[in-house]
Structure formats: C-alpha cells, structure tokens
Amino acid sequence: MNLYRSKNHHIIAGVLGGIAERFGWNVTLLRFIWILLTITPLPGLIIYLVLWLILPEKDD
C-alpha cells in the first residue's frame, strides 16, 4: 500500500487528496465524510494529523 500526500488535491496538507488519488475515490466526497467524522467526537482530526505526519509527499 503506497499512500502519499497529494500535491494537486490539497487544501491543508494533501492527505485526503492523496488517499482519494490512491484508491480512485472522489476527493470532494472523502472531504465531506472527513468533516462528518471531525464534527463527531474528534477522531477525524486526530487521524488526519497523524497521517499528515507519517505520509510522504508524492514524487513527480
């Protein structure tokens, strides 16, 4: 599994954009789901921050 942060689809750090690119998902839908997770007791924000720290940026 080769996850990375996207340089093309980023708002903050490109974590969700990289996940969407890797699995062929719609980045807008993934962001909406992440917002729902973040509104509920915080797991989305914590997971995002951890992935931001551990995922490398995609090489061109």
CSV table of N, CA, C and O in Angstrom, one decimal:
chain,number,residue,atom,x,y,z
A,1,MET,N,0.9,-1.2,0.0
A,1,MET,CA,0.0,0.0,0.0
A,1,MET,C,0.9,1.2,0.0
A,1,MET,O,1.7,1.4,0.9
A,2,ASN,N,0.8,2.0,-1.0
A,2,ASN,CA,1.6,3.2,-1.2
A,2,ASN,C,0.8,4.5,-1.0
A,2,ASN,O,0.4,5.0,-2.0
A,3,LEU,N,0.7,4.9,0.2
A,3,LEU,CA,-0.1,6.2,0.4
A,3,LEU,C,0.9,7.3,0.4
A,3,LEU,O,2.1,7.2,0.7
A,4,TYR,N,0.4,8.5,0.0
A,4,TYR,CA,1.2,9.7,-0.1
A,4,TYR,C,0.2,10.9,0.1
A,4,TYR,O,-1.0,10.8,0.1
A,5,ARG,N,0.8,12.1,0.3
A,5,ARG,CA,0.1,13.3,0.3
A,5,ARG,C,0.1,13.9,-1.1
A,5,ARG,O,1.1,14.0,-1.8
A,6,SER,N,-1.0,14.4,-1.6
A,6,SER,CA,-1.2,14.9,-2.9
A,6,SER,C,-0.7,16.3,-3.0
A,6,SER,O,-0.9,17.2,-2.2
A,7,LYS,N,0.0,16.6,-4.1
A,7,LYS,CA,0.4,18.0,-4.4
A,7,LYS,C,-0.7,18.7,-5.2
A,7,LYS,O,-0.7,19.9,-5.3
A,8,ASN,N,-1.6,17.9,-5.9
A,8,ASN,CA,-2.6,18.5,-6.8
A,8,ASN,C,-3.9,18.8,-6.0
A,8,ASN,O,-4.6,19.8,-6.3
A,9,HIS,N,-4.3,17.9,-5.2
A,9,HIS,CA,-5.6,18.0,-4.5
A,9,HIS,C,-5.3,18.2,-3.0
A,9,HIS,O,-5.4,17.3,-2.2
A,10,HIS,N,-5.0,19.4,-2.7
A,10,HIS,CA,-4.7,19.8,-1.3
A,10,HIS,C,-5.4,21.0,-0.9
A,10,HIS,O,-5.6,22.0,-1.7
A,11,ILE,N,-5.9,21.0,0.4
A,11,ILE,CA,-6.5,22.3,1.0
A,11,ILE,C,-5.6,22.6,2.1
A,11,ILE,O,-5.1,23.8,2.3
A,12,ILE,N,-5.2,21.6,3.0
A,12,ILE,CA,-4.3,21.9,4.1
A,12,ILE,C,-3.0,21.2,3.8
A,12,ILE,O,-2.0,21.9,3.5
A,13,ALA,N,-2.9,19.9,3.8
A,13,ALA,CA,-1.7,19.2,3.6
A,13,ALA,C,-1.7,18.2,2.5
A,13,ALA,O,-0.7,17.6,2.2
A,14,GLY,N,-2.9,17.9,1.9
A,14,GLY,CA,-3.0,16.9,0.8
A,14,GLY,C,-3.2,15.5,1.2
A,14,GLY,O,-3.1,14.6,0.4
A,15,VAL,N,-3.5,15.3,2.5
A,15,VAL,CA,-3.7,13.9,3.0
A,15,VAL,C,-4.9,13.3,2.3
A,15,VAL,O,-4.8,12.2,1.8
A,16,LEU,N,-6.0,13.9,2.4
A,16,LEU,CA,-7.3,13.4,1.8
A,16,LEU,C,-7.2,13.3,0.3
A,16,LEU,O,-7.7,12.3,-0.3
A,17,GLY,N,-6.5,14.2,-0.3
A,17,GLY,CA,-6.3,14.2,-1.8
A,17,GLY,C,-5.5,13.0,-2.2
A,17,GLY,O,-5.7,12.3,-3.2
A,18,GLY,N,-4.4,12.7,-1.4
A,18,GLY,CA,-3.6,11.5,-1.7
A,18,GLY,C,-4.3,10.2,-1.5
A,18,GLY,O,-4.2,9.3,-2.3
A,19,ILE,N,-5.1,10.1,-0.5
A,19,ILE,CA,-5.9,8.9,-0.2
A,19,ILE,C,-6.9,8.7,-1.4
A,19,ILE,O,-7.1,7.6,-1.9
A,20,ALA,N,-7.6,9.8,-1.8
A,20,ALA,CA,-8.5,9.8,-2.9
A,20,ALA,C,-7.9,9.4,-4.2
A,20,ALA,O,-8.4,8.5,-4.9
A,21,GLU,N,-6.7,9.9,-4.5
A,21,GLU,CA,-6.0,9.6,-5.7
A,21,GLU,C,-5.5,8.1,-5.7
A,21,GLU,O,-5.7,7.4,-6.7
A,22,ARG,N,-5.1,7.6,-4.5
A,22,ARG,CA,-4.6,6.2,-4.4
A,22,ARG,C,-5.7,5.2,-4.7
A,22,ARG,O,-5.4,4.2,-5.3
A,23,PHE,N,-6.8,5.5,-4.1
A,23,PHE,CA,-7.9,4.5,-4.2
A,23,PHE,C,-8.9,4.8,-5.3
A,23,PHE,O,-9.9,4.1,-5.5
A,24,GLY,N,-8.7,5.9,-6.1
A,24,GLY,CA,-9.6,6.3,-7.1
A,24,GLY,C,-11.0,6.8,-6.6
A,24,GLY,O,-12.0,6.7,-7.3
A,25,TRP,N,-11.0,7.4,-5.5
A,25,TRP,CA,-12.2,7.9,-4.9
A,25,TRP,C,-12.4,9.4,-5.3
A,25,TRP,O,-11.4,10.1,-5.6
A,26,ASN,N,-13.6,9.9,-5.1
A,26,ASN,CA,-13.9,11.3,-5.3
A,26,ASN,C,-13.4,12.1,-4.1
A,26,ASN,O,-13.8,11.9,-3.0
A,27,VAL,N,-12.5,13.0,-4.3
A,27,VAL,CA,-11.9,13.8,-3.2
A,27,VAL,C,-12.9,14.6,-2.5
A,27,VAL,O,-12.8,14.8,-1.2
A,28,THR,N,-13.9,15.2,-3.2
A,28,THR,CA,-14.9,16.0,-2.5
A,28,THR,C,-15.7,15.2,-1.6
A,28,THR,O,-16.0,15.6,-0.4
A,29,LEU,N,-16.1,14.0,-2.0
A,29,LEU,CA,-16.9,13.1,-1.1
A,29,LEU,C,-16.1,12.7,0.1
A,29,LEU,O,-16.6,12.7,1.2
A,30,LEU,N,-14.8,12.4,-0.1
A,30,LEU,CA,-13.9,12.0,1.0
A,30,LEU,C,-13.8,13.1,2.0
A,30,LEU,O,-13.8,12.9,3.2
A,31,ARG,N,-13.7,14.4,1.5
A,31,ARG,CA,-13.6,15.5,2.4
A,31,ARG,C,-14.9,15.7,3.2
A,31,ARG,O,-14.9,16.0,4.4
A,32,PHE,N,-16.0,15.5,2.6
A,32,PHE,CA,-17.3,15.6,3.2
A,32,PHE,C,-17.4,14.5,4.4
A,32,PHE,O,-17.9,14.9,5.5
A,33,ILE,N,-17.0,13.3,4.1
A,33,ILE,CA,-17.0,12.3,5.1
A,33,ILE,C,-16.1,12.6,6.2
A,33,ILE,O,-16.4,12.4,7.4
A,34,TRP,N,-14.9,13.2,5.9
A,34,TRP,CA,-14.0,13.6,6.9
A,34,TRP,C,-14.6,14.7,7.8
A,34,TRP,O,-14.4,14.7,9.0
A,35,ILE,N,-15.3,15.6,7.2
A,35,ILE,CA,-15.9,16.7,8.0
A,35,ILE,C,-16.9,16.1,9.0
A,35,ILE,O,-17.0,16.5,10.1
A,36,LEU,N,-17.7,15.1,8.5
A,36,LEU,CA,-18.7,14.5,9.4
A,36,LEU,C,-18.0,13.8,10.6
A,36,LEU,O,-18.4,13.8,11.7
A,37,LEU,N,-16.8,13.1,10.3
A,37,LEU,CA,-16.1,12.4,11.3
A,37,LEU,C,-15.5,13.4,12.3
A,37,LEU,O,-15.3,13.2,13.5
A,38,THR,N,-15.1,14.6,11.8
A,38,THR,CA,-14.4,15.6,12.6
A,38,THR,C,-15.5,16.3,13.5
A,38,THR,O,-15.2,16.6,14.7
A,39,ILE,N,-16.7,16.4,13.1
A,39,ILE,CA,-17.7,17.1,13.9
A,39,ILE,C,-18.1,16.2,15.1
A,39,ILE,O,-18.3,16.7,16.2
A,40,THR,N,-18.1,14.9,14.8
A,40,THR,CA,-18.4,13.9,15.9
A,40,THR,C,-17.1,13.8,16.7
A,40,THR,O,-16.0,14.0,16.1
A,41,PRO,N,-17.1,13.3,17.9
A,41,PRO,CA,-16.0,13.4,18.9
A,41,PRO,C,-14.6,13.3,18.4
A,41,PRO,O,-13.9,12.4,18.9
A,42,LEU,N,-14.2,14.0,17.4
A,42,LEU,CA,-12.8,14.3,17.1
A,42,LEU,C,-11.9,13.2,16.4
A,42,LEU,O,-10.8,13.4,16.2
A,43,PRO,N,-12.4,12.0,16.1
A,43,PRO,CA,-11.5,11.0,15.5
A,43,PRO,C,-10.9,11.4,14.2
A,43,PRO,O,-9.8,11.1,13.8
A,44,GLY,N,-11.7,12.1,13.4
A,44,GLY,CA,-11.2,12.6,12.0
A,44,GLY,C,-10.1,13.5,12.1
A,44,GLY,O,-9.1,13.3,11.3
A,45,LEU,N,-10.1,14.4,13.0
A,45,LEU,CA,-9.0,15.4,13.1
A,45,LEU,C,-7.7,14.7,13.6
A,45,LEU,O,-6.6,14.9,13.1
A,46,ILE,N,-7.8,13.8,14.6
A,46,ILE,CA,-6.6,13.1,15.1
A,46,ILE,C,-6.0,12.2,14.0
A,46,ILE,O,-4.8,12.2,13.8
A,47,ILE,N,-6.9,11.5,13.3
A,47,ILE,CA,-6.4,10.6,12.2
A,47,ILE,C,-5.7,11.4,11.1
A,47,ILE,O,-4.6,11.1,10.6
A,48,TYR,N,-6.3,12.6,10.8
A,48,TYR,CA,-5.7,13.4,9.7
A,48,TYR,C,-4.3,13.9,10.1
A,48,TYR,O,-3.4,13.9,9.4
A,49,LEU,N,-4.2,14.4,11.4
A,49,LEU,CA,-2.9,14.9,11.8
A,49,LEU,C,-1.8,13.8,11.9
A,49,LEU,O,-0.7,14.1,11.5
A,50,VAL,N,-2.2,12.6,12.3
A,50,VAL,CA,-1.2,11.5,12.3
A,50,VAL,C,-0.8,11.2,10.9
A,50,VAL,O,0.4,11.0,10.6
A,51,LEU,N,-1.8,11.1,9.9
A,51,LEU,CA,-1.4,10.8,8.6
A,51,LEU,C,-0.6,11.9,7.9
A,51,LEU,O,0.3,11.7,7.1
A,52,TRP,N,-0.8,13.1,8.3
A,52,TRP,CA,-0.1,14.3,7.8
A,52,TRP,C,1.4,14.1,8.2
A,52,TRP,O,2.3,14.4,7.4
A,53,LEU,N,1.6,13.7,9.4
A,53,LEU,CA,3.0,13.5,9.9
A,53,LEU,C,3.7,12.3,9.3
A,53,LEU,O,4.9,12.4,9.0
A,54,ILE,N,3.0,11.2,9.0
A,54,ILE,CA,3.7,10.0,8.6
A,54,ILE,C,3.7,9.8,7.0
A,54,ILE,O,4.6,9.0,6.6
A,55,LEU,N,2.8,10.4,6.3
A,55,LEU,CA,2.7,10.2,4.9
A,55,LEU,C,3.7,11.1,4.1
A,55,LEU,O,3.7,12.3,4.4
A,56,PRO,N,4.5,10.5,3.2
A,56,PRO,CA,5.4,11.4,2.4
A,56,PRO,C,4.6,12.1,1.3
A,56,PRO,O,3.5,11.6,0.9
A,57,GLU,N,5.1,13.2,0.8
A,57,GLU,CA,4.5,13.9,-0.4
A,57,GLU,C,4.8,13.1,-1.6
A,57,GLU,O,5.9,12.4,-1.7
A,58,LYS,N,3.9,13.1,-2.6
A,58,LYS,CA,4.1,12.3,-3.8
A,58,LYS,C,5.2,12.9,-4.6
A,58,LYS,O,5.3,14.1,-4.8
A,59,ASP,N,6.0,12.1,-5.1
A,59,ASP,CA,7.1,12.5,-6.0
A,59,ASP,C,6.5,12.6,-7.4
A,59,ASP,O,5.7,11.9,-7.9
A,60,ASP,N,7.0,13.6,-8.1
A,60,ASP,CA,6.6,13.9,-9.5
A,60,ASP,C,7.3,13.0,-10.5
A,60,ASP,O,8.4,12.5,-10.4
